[in-house]
XYZ file of N, CA and C in Angstrom:
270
model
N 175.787 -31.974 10.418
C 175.066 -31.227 9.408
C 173.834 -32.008 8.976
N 172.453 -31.222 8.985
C 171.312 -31.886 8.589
C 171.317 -32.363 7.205
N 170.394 -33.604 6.784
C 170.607 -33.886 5.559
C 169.630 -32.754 4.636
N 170.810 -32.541 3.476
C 169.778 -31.404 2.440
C 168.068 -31.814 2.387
N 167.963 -33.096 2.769
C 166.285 -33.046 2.239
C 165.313 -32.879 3.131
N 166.293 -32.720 4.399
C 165.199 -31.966 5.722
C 165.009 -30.429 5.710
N 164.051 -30.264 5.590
C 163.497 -29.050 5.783
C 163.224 -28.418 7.468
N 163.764 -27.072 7.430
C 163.960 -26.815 9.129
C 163.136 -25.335 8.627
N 162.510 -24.863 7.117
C 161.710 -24.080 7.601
C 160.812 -23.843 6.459
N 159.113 -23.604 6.519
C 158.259 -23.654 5.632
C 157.823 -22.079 5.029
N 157.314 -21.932 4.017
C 156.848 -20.520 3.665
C 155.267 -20.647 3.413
N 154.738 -19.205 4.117
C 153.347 -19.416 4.099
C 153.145 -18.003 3.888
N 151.786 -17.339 3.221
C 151.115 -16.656 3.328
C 150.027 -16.079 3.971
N 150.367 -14.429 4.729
C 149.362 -14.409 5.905
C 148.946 -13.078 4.745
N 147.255 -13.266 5.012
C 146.272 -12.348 4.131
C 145.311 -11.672 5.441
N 145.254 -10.157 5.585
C 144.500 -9.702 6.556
C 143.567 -8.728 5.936
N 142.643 -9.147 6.479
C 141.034 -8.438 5.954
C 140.836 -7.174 6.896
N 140.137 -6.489 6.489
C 139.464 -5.721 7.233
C 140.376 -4.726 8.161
N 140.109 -3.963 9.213
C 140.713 -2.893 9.815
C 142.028 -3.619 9.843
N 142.001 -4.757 9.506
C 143.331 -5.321 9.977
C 144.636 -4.870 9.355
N 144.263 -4.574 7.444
C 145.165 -4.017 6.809
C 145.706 -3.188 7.537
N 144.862 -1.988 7.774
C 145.311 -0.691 8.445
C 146.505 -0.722 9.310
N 145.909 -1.484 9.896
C 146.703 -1.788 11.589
C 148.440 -2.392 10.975
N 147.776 -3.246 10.569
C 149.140 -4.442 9.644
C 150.047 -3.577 8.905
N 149.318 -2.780 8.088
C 150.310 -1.929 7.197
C 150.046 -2.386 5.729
N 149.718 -3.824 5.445
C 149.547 -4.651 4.429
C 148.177 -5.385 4.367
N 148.600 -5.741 3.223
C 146.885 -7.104 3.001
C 147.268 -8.629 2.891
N 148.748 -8.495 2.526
C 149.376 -9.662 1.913
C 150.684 -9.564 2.623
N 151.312 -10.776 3.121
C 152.680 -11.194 3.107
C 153.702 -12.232 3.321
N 154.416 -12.767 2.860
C 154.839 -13.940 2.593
C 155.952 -13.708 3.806
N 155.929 -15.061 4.441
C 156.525 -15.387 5.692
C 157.156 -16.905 5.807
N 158.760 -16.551 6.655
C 159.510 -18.093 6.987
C 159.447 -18.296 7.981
N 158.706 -19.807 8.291
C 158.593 -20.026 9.696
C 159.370 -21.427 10.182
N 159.557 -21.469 11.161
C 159.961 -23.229 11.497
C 159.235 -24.183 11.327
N 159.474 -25.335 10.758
C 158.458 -26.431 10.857
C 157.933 -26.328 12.220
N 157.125 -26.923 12.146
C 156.211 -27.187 13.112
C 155.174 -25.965 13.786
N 155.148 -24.774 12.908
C 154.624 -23.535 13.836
C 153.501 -23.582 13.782
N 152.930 -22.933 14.200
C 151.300 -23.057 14.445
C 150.569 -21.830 14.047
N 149.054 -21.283 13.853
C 148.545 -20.067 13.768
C 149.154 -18.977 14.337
N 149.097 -19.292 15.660
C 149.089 -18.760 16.458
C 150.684 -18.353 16.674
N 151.284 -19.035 16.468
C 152.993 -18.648 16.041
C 153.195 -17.204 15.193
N 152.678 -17.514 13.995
C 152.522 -16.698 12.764
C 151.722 -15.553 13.192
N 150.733 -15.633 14.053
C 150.324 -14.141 14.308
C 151.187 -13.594 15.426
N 152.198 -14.291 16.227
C 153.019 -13.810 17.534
C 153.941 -12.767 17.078
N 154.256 -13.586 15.419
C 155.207 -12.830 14.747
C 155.148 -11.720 14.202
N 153.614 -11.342 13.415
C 153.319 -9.812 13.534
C 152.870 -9.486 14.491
N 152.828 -9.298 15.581
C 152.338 -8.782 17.161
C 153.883 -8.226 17.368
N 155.255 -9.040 17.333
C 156.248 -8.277 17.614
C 156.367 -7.312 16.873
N 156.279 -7.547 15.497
C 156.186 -6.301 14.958
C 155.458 -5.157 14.800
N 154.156 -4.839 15.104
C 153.059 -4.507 15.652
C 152.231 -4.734 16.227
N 152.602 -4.081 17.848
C 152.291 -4.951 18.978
C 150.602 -4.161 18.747
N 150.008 -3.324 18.273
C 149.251 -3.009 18.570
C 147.693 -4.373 17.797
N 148.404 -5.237 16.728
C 147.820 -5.854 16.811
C 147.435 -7.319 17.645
N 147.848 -7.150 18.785
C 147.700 -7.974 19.929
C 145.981 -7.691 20.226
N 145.646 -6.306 20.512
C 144.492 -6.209 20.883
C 142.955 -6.795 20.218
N 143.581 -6.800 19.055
C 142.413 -8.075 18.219
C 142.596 -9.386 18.370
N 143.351 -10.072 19.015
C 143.440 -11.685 18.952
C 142.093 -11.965 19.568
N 141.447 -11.976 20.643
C 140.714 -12.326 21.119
C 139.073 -12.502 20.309
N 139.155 -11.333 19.085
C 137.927 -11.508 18.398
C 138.206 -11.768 16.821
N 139.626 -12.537 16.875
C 139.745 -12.644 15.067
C 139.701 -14.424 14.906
N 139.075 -14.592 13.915
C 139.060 -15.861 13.150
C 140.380 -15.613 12.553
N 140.608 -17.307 11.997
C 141.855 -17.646 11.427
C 141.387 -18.668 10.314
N 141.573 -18.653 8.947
C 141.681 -19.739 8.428
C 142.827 -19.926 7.630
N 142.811 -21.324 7.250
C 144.168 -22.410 6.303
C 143.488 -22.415 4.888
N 144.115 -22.021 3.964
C 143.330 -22.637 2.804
C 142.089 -22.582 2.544
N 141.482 -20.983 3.051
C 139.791 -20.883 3.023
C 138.896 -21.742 3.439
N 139.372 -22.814 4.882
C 138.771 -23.238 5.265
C 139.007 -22.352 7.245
N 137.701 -22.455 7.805
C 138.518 -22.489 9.129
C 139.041 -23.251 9.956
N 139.896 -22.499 10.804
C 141.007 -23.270 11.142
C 141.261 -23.378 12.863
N 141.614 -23.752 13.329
C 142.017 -23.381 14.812
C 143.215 -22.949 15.256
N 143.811 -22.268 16.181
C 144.681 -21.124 16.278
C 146.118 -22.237 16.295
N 145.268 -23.427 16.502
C 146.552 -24.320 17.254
C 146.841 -25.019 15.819
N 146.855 -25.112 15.016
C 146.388 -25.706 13.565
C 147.841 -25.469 13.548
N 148.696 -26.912 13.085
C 149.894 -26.869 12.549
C 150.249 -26.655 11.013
N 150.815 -25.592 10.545
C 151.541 -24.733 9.010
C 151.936 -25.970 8.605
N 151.890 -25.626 7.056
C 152.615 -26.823 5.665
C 152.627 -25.407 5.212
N 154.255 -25.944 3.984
C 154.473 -25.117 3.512
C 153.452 -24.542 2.332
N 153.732 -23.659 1.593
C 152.423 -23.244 0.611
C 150.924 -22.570 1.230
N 151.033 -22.963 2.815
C 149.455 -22.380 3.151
C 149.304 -21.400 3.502
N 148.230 -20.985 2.885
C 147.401 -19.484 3.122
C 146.890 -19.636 4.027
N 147.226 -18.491 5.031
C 146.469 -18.073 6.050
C 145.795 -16.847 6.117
N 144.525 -16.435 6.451
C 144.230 -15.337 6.631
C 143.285 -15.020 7.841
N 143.775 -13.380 8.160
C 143.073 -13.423 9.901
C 142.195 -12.199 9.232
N 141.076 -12.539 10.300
C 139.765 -12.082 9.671
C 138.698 -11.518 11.247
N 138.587 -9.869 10.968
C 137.888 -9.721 12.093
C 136.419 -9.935 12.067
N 135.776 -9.976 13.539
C 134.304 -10.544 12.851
C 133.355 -9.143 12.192
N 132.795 -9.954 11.573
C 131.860 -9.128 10.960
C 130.764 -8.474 11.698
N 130.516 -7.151 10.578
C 129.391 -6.259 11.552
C 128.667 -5.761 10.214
N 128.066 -4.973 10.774
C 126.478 -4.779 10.001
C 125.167 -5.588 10.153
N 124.143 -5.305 8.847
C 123.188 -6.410 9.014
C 122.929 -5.951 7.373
């Protein structure tokens, strides 16, 4: 049995902008992941659940804590993530 003060899983917040709500269903949602997961983990996980947002990975930013981030960027618990499609207009 692991000792109580290891942690085997972190909570984070994923925030989606733009058409993404739509697609997502949401704007906001709080998520348990395994230590060690990555961006890119956390978005695998809504892709199973709506696979249709697979088809945006290729043109969405990701950031940690309103900074950007890289897809490979390893989760702490408490962090905000939010996926963000690129922008249009002028």
């Amino acid at each position: 049995m692991a000792p109580s003060n290891v942690k085997t899983s972190i909570r984070v917040t994923a925030l989606f902008f733009g058409g993404l709500k739509e697609v997502a269903g949401r704007a906001e949602e709080c998520v348990e992941l395994a230590v060690g997961s990555r961006i890119e983990d956390l978005f695998a996980q809504f892709v199973s659940r709506c696979p249709e947002l697979a088809r945006y990975r290729a043109s969405l930013v990701a950031s940690r804590n309103q900074e950007f981030a890289a897809w490979s960027t390893t989760l702490d618990s408490g962090d905000e993530i939010a996926f963000l499609p690129p922008v249009s207009g002028g």
